[in-house]
Short mmCIF file of C-alpha atoms in Angstrom, two decimals:
data_model
loop_
_atom_site.label_atom_id
_atom_site.label_comp_id
_atom_site.label_asym_id
_atom_site.label_seq_id
_atom_site.Cartn_x
_atom_site.Cartn_y
_atom_site.Cartn_z
CA MET A 1 -2.68 26.35 0.85
CA ALA A 2 -0.58 26.74 -2.27
CA ARG A 3 1.24 23.76 -3.67
CA THR A 4 4.99 24.05 -4.00
CA PRO A 5 7.13 21.94 -6.33
CA THR A 6 8.07 19.72 -3.38
CA THR A 7 4.52 19.26 -2.08
CA PRO A 8 3.23 15.86 -3.19
CA THR A 9 -0.05 15.74 -5.02
CA PRO A 10 -2.68 14.38 -2.63
CA MET A 11 -3.99 10.93 -3.45
CA PRO A 12 -7.60 10.90 -4.56
CA ARG A 13 -9.69 10.27 -1.49
CA MET A 14 -11.66 7.41 -2.99
CA LEU A 15 -8.51 5.48 -3.88
CA ALA A 16 -6.86 6.09 -0.52
CA ASP A 17 -10.00 4.89 1.25
CA ASP A 18 -10.38 1.73 -0.84
CA PRO A 19 -9.10 -1.26 1.18
CA ASN A 20 -9.32 -3.49 -1.88
CA HIS A 21 -6.88 -1.26 -3.74
CA TRP A 22 -4.29 -1.68 -0.98
CA ARG A 23 -4.88 -5.44 -0.73
CA GLN A 24 -4.38 -5.76 -4.48
CA ARG A 25 -1.11 -3.84 -4.23
CA ALA A 26 -0.04 -6.13 -1.37
CA ALA A 27 -0.77 -9.19 -3.50
CA GLU A 28 1.22 -7.70 -6.39
CA MET A 29 4.20 -7.10 -4.10
CA ARG A 30 4.05 -10.67 -2.80
CA THR A 31 3.96 -11.98 -6.37
CA LEU A 32 6.99 -9.85 -7.24
CA ALA A 33 8.78 -10.99 -4.10
CA GLU A 34 8.48 -14.59 -5.23
CA THR A 35 10.53 -13.72 -8.33
CA MET A 36 13.39 -12.19 -6.31
CA ASN A 37 16.59 -14.18 -5.91
CA GLU A 38 18.21 -11.94 -3.32
CA ARG A 39 16.99 -12.66 0.20
CA ALA A 40 17.29 -9.00 1.25
CA THR A 41 15.33 -7.79 -1.78
CA LYS A 42 12.62 -10.37 -1.16
CA ALA A 43 12.36 -9.26 2.48
CA ILE A 44 11.97 -5.62 1.40
CA MET A 45 9.21 -6.54 -1.03
CA LEU A 46 7.38 -8.55 1.64
CA ARG A 47 7.70 -5.66 4.09
CA ILE A 48 6.13 -3.36 1.49
CA ALA A 49 3.30 -5.88 1.05
CA ASN A 50 2.72 -5.84 4.81
CA ASP A 51 2.67 -2.05 4.74
CA TYR A 52 -0.01 -2.17 2.04
CA ASP A 53 -2.03 -4.53 4.24
CA ARG A 54 -1.72 -2.01 7.05
CA LEU A 55 -2.98 0.74 4.73
CA ALA A 56 -5.96 -1.48 3.84
CA ARG A 57 -6.82 -1.87 7.52
CA ARG A 58 -6.53 1.88 8.07
CA ALA A 59 -8.80 2.52 5.07
CA GLU A 60 -11.36 0.14 6.59
CA ILE A 61 -11.25 2.04 9.86
CA ARG A 62 -11.61 5.41 8.13
CA THR A 63 -14.60 4.25 6.11
CA ASN A 64 -16.06 1.82 8.69
CA ASN A 65 -15.82 -0.78 5.91
CA LYS A 66 -14.83 -4.01 7.67
#
């Protein structure tokens, strides 16, 4: 399948399947959220952190790495 300019580059499989990578990203988002003054912005950042946690769980399932 040919890539078009709008087709995103696939994430390297090893990174996508690394639960620790996603947990680290979640921790980074939570740290950033603590610096936010706006309640709405903080909530968005925390929701992103939760999404990263969900990606970590999915990576564990894919790799049977619990």
